[in-house]
GROMACS .gro file of C-alpha atoms in nm:
model
  188
    1MET     CA    1   1.608  -1.459   1.183
    2SER     CA    2   1.383  -1.355   1.332
    3ARG     CA    3   1.086  -1.115   1.186
    4LEU     CA    4   1.218  -0.774   1.413
    5ILE     CA    5   1.591  -0.858   1.368
    6GLN     CA    6   1.508  -0.886   0.963
    7TRP     CA    7   1.267  -0.547   1.004
    8ALA     CA    8   1.573  -0.347   1.129
    9THR     CA    9   1.860  -0.401   0.906
   10LEU     CA   10   1.625  -0.335   0.635
   11GLN     CA   11   1.531  -0.004   0.786
   12ALA     CA   12   1.926   0.001   0.846
   13ILE     CA   13   1.965  -0.069   0.469
   14THR     CA   14   1.682   0.202   0.348
   15SER     CA   15   1.803   0.506   0.533
   16SER     CA   16   2.085   0.462   0.349
   17ASN     CA   17   2.113   0.643   0.003
   18ASP     CA   18   2.327   0.298  -0.121
   19SER     CA   19   2.235   0.197  -0.425
   20HIS     CA   20   2.457  -0.143  -0.332
   21ASN     CA   21   2.225  -0.191  -0.067
   22LEU     CA   22   1.917  -0.123  -0.203
   23ALA     CA   23   1.974  -0.354  -0.464
   24LEU     CA   24   2.042  -0.599  -0.143
   25LEU     CA   25   1.704  -0.526  -0.001
   26THR     CA   26   1.550  -0.654  -0.319
   27LEU     CA   27   1.749  -0.956  -0.318
   28HIS     CA   28   1.625  -1.031  -0.010
   29ASN     CA   29   1.290  -0.946  -0.015
   30VAL     CA   30   1.268  -1.144  -0.325
   31LEU     CA   31   1.432  -1.464  -0.166
   32ILE     CA   32   1.295  -1.442   0.140
   33ASN     CA   33   0.941  -1.271   0.172
   34ILE     CA   34   0.773  -1.404  -0.028
   35PRO     CA   35   0.653  -1.751   0.070
   36ILE     CA   36   0.488  -2.124  -0.140
   37MET     CA   37   0.101  -2.107  -0.151
   38SER     CA   38  -0.043  -2.371   0.018
   39SER     CA   39  -0.446  -2.483  -0.151
   40SER     CA   40  -0.643  -2.262   0.110
   41GLN     CA   41  -0.423  -2.075   0.387
   42PRO     CA   42  -0.379  -1.717   0.299
   43ARG     CA   43   0.019  -1.626   0.131
   44THR     CA   44   0.124  -1.287   0.268
   45PHE     CA   45   0.433  -1.068   0.197
   46ASN     CA   46   0.620  -0.786   0.069
   47PRO     CA   47   0.622  -0.639  -0.288
   48PRO     CA   48   1.035  -0.573  -0.354
   49ASN     CA   49   0.872  -0.209  -0.488
   50VAL     CA   50   0.670  -0.098  -0.194
   51PRO     CA   51   0.793   0.015   0.189
   52LEU     CA   52   0.873  -0.246   0.396
   53PRO     CA   53   0.597  -0.274   0.712
   54PRO     CA   54   0.705  -0.329   1.077
   55PRO     CA   55   0.758  -0.678   1.170
   56THR     CA   56   0.338  -0.658   1.271
   57TYR     CA   57   0.225  -0.696   0.897
   58HIS     CA   58   0.257  -0.786   0.561
   59GLN     CA   59   0.174  -0.573   0.283
   60VAL     CA   60  -0.019  -0.813   0.097
   61SER     CA   61  -0.237  -1.096   0.174
   62ILE     CA   62  -0.339  -1.354  -0.099
   63THR     CA   63  -0.682  -1.596   0.051
   64PRO     CA   64  -0.777  -1.883  -0.214
   65LEU     CA   65  -1.141  -1.864  -0.240
   66LEU     CA   66  -1.282  -2.111  -0.478
   67PRO     CA   67  -1.059  -2.381  -0.673
   68THR     CA   68  -0.999  -2.013  -0.907
   69SER     CA   69  -1.028  -1.778  -0.743
   70ARG     CA   70  -0.822  -1.577  -0.470
   71LEU     CA   71  -0.938  -1.273  -0.264
   72ILE     CA   72  -0.621  -1.017  -0.207
   73THR     CA   73  -0.559  -0.775   0.068
   74LEU     CA   74  -0.404  -0.490   0.105
   75ALA     CA   75  -0.212  -0.332   0.436
   76GLY     CA   76  -0.310  -0.005   0.405
   77MET     CA   77  -0.061   0.194   0.100
   78THR     CA   78   0.084   0.578   0.235
   79GLY     CA   79   0.285   0.796   0.056
   80CYS     CA   80   0.564   0.660   0.205
   81ASP     CA   81   0.860   0.718  -0.167
   82PRO     CA   82   1.014   0.361  -0.073
   83SER     CA   83   1.371   0.548  -0.330
   84SER     CA   84   1.334   0.779   0.039
   85SER     CA   85   1.116   0.620   0.281
   86SER     CA   86   0.962   0.997   0.340
   87ASN     CA   87   0.649   1.070   0.318
   88PRO     CA   88   0.603   1.430   0.112
   89SER     CA   89   0.473   1.706   0.355
   90THR     CA   90   0.081   1.762   0.178
   91LEU     CA   91  -0.223   1.529   0.113
   92PRO     CA   92  -0.216   1.546  -0.301
   93GLU     CA   93   0.155   1.461  -0.309
   94GLN     CA   94   0.133   1.150  -0.033
   95ALA     CA   95  -0.213   1.027  -0.266
   96PRO     CA   96  -0.030   0.914  -0.588
   97ILE     CA   97   0.293   0.783  -0.424
   98ALA     CA   98  -0.029   0.544  -0.236
   99TYR     CA   99  -0.177   0.525  -0.542
  100SER     CA  100   0.196   0.379  -0.718
  101ASN     CA  101   0.228   0.167  -0.446
  102ILE     CA  102  -0.107   0.085  -0.456
  103LEU     CA  103  -0.051  -0.056  -0.792
  104LYS     CA  104   0.261  -0.252  -0.749
  105SER     CA  105   0.152  -0.431  -0.506
  106LEU     CA  106  -0.161  -0.586  -0.662
  107ALA     CA  107   0.029  -0.645  -0.951
  108ALA     CA  108   0.249  -0.861  -0.726
  109ALA     CA  109  -0.062  -1.019  -0.651
  110GLY     CA  110  -0.093  -1.064  -0.971
  111ALA     CA  111  -0.428  -0.809  -0.958
  112THR     CA  112  -0.564  -0.473  -1.144
  113PRO     CA  113  -0.713  -0.160  -0.997
  114ARG     CA  114  -0.939  -0.337  -1.218
  115ASP     CA  115  -0.998  -0.611  -0.998
  116ILE     CA  116  -1.058  -0.393  -0.638
  117VAL     CA  117  -1.435  -0.478  -0.487
  118GLN     CA  118  -1.364  -0.308  -0.182
  119VAL     CA  119  -1.134   0.105  -0.102
  120LYS     CA  120  -1.111   0.235   0.268
  121HIS     CA  121  -0.930   0.622   0.281
  122TYR     CA  122  -0.772   0.752   0.604
  123ILE     CA  123  -0.765   1.088   0.633
  124VAL     CA  124  -0.603   1.300   0.905
  125THR     CA  125  -0.855   1.568   0.984
  126LYS     CA  126  -0.609   1.784   1.212
  127THR     CA  127  -0.274   1.826   1.014
  128GLY     CA  128  -0.191   2.200   1.140
  129ASP     CA  129  -0.236   2.423   0.823
  130ASP     CA  130  -0.652   2.570   0.930
  131LYS     CA  131  -0.711   2.646   0.549
  132VAL     CA  132  -0.675   2.263   0.528
  133ASP     CA  133  -0.852   2.141   0.885
  134ALA     CA  134  -1.130   2.363   0.812
  135LEU     CA  135  -1.208   2.175   0.467
  136ASP     CA  136  -1.398   1.774   0.517
  137VAL     CA  137  -1.231   1.537   0.443
  138VAL     CA  138  -1.356   1.441   0.081
  139ASP     CA  139  -1.286   1.791  -0.045
  140ARG     CA  140  -0.838   1.804   0.026
  141GLY     CA  141  -0.758   1.664  -0.299
  142TRP     CA  142  -0.720   1.298  -0.262
  143ALA     CA  143  -1.034   1.219  -0.411
  144GLU     CA  144  -1.053   1.393  -0.770
  145LEU     CA  145  -0.671   1.204  -0.811
  146TRP     CA  146  -0.835   0.846  -0.705
  147CYS     CA  147  -1.116   0.925  -0.991
  148GLU     CA  148  -0.781   1.018  -1.193
  149PHE     CA  149  -0.627   0.701  -1.093
  150MET     CA  150  -0.879   0.439  -1.114
  151ASP     CA  151  -0.913   0.599  -1.508
  152GLN     CA  152  -0.639   0.612  -1.595
  153GLU     CA  153  -0.557   0.238  -1.409
  154ALA     CA  154  -0.867   0.045  -1.429
  155GLY     CA  155  -1.098   0.251  -1.721
  156GLY     CA  156  -1.330   0.473  -1.493
  157HIS     CA  157  -1.368   0.113  -1.224
  158ARG     CA  158  -1.551   0.243  -0.968
  159PRO     CA  159  -1.579   0.009  -0.651
  160PRO     CA  160  -1.720   0.045  -0.343
  161ASP     CA  161  -1.531   0.251  -0.072
  162THR     CA  162  -1.532   0.497   0.269
  163VAL     CA  163  -1.374   0.682   0.357
  164ILE     CA  164  -1.256   0.793   0.751
  165GLY     CA  165  -1.136   1.082   0.935
  166VAL     CA  166  -0.925   1.018   1.183
  167ALA     CA  167  -0.688   1.190   1.396
  168SER     CA  168  -0.336   0.980   1.304
  169LEU     CA  169  -0.255   0.725   1.141
  170ALA     CA  170   0.130   0.497   1.196
  171LYS     CA  171   0.356   0.812   1.173
  172ARG     CA  172   0.268   1.207   1.252
  173ASP     CA  173   0.358   1.301   0.917
  174ILE     CA  174   0.135   1.039   0.739
  175LEU     CA  175  -0.171   1.268   0.672
  176TYR     CA  176  -0.331   0.977   0.365
  177GLU     CA  177  -0.383   0.549   0.378
  178CYS     CA  178  -0.586   0.394   0.097
  179GLU     CA  179  -0.642  -0.008   0.194
  180VAL     CA  180  -0.788  -0.206  -0.090
  181TRP     CA  181  -0.965  -0.521  -0.156
  182ALA     CA  182  -0.994  -0.686  -0.507
  183VAL     CA  183  -1.084  -1.046  -0.634
  184VAL     CA  184  -0.872  -1.199  -0.925
  185SER     CA  185  -1.003  -1.599  -1.113
  186GLY     CA  186  -0.768  -1.795  -1.244
  187GLU     CA  187  -0.532  -2.011  -1.029
  188ALA     CA  188  -0.213  -1.838  -0.899
   0.00000   0.00000   0.00000
């Protein structure tokens, strides 16, 4: 079955609130989307507990750097709730869900937030809310939430980051996206 057909089928399954369908989705991701790692080739997959992306990419990539280290790159994580496939309406509501998706994706790759070596935050500049739009993107509430997340999950680790104001993201209701890279030691 092509990845496009799989994605469309799984989107139909996840649009239902039926717990049986969600269990099937989880089993599908575990059995289909986690390929065996070859020696030096990147391995990409979708963790079963984060939103399924469109067929153009996977959420997680693991690349062996040396015989004992791996580079892990995550797709931009958004505030899409995996259980409802919807985004809350404000950035301060979306950011914690994005951070939860980061935590789950890192765990699926054998990493923790302490292993993060680089972060990119993408913030939509024009939200339609004049009060919010008047603020610089660094002052829209996500930074405090990021620091709280990193304090709790990574002992205050502060990897380098870049903050980018953008006109839009993949969907109109996405106001925030966070992309991280991590490096871990040890065999996969």
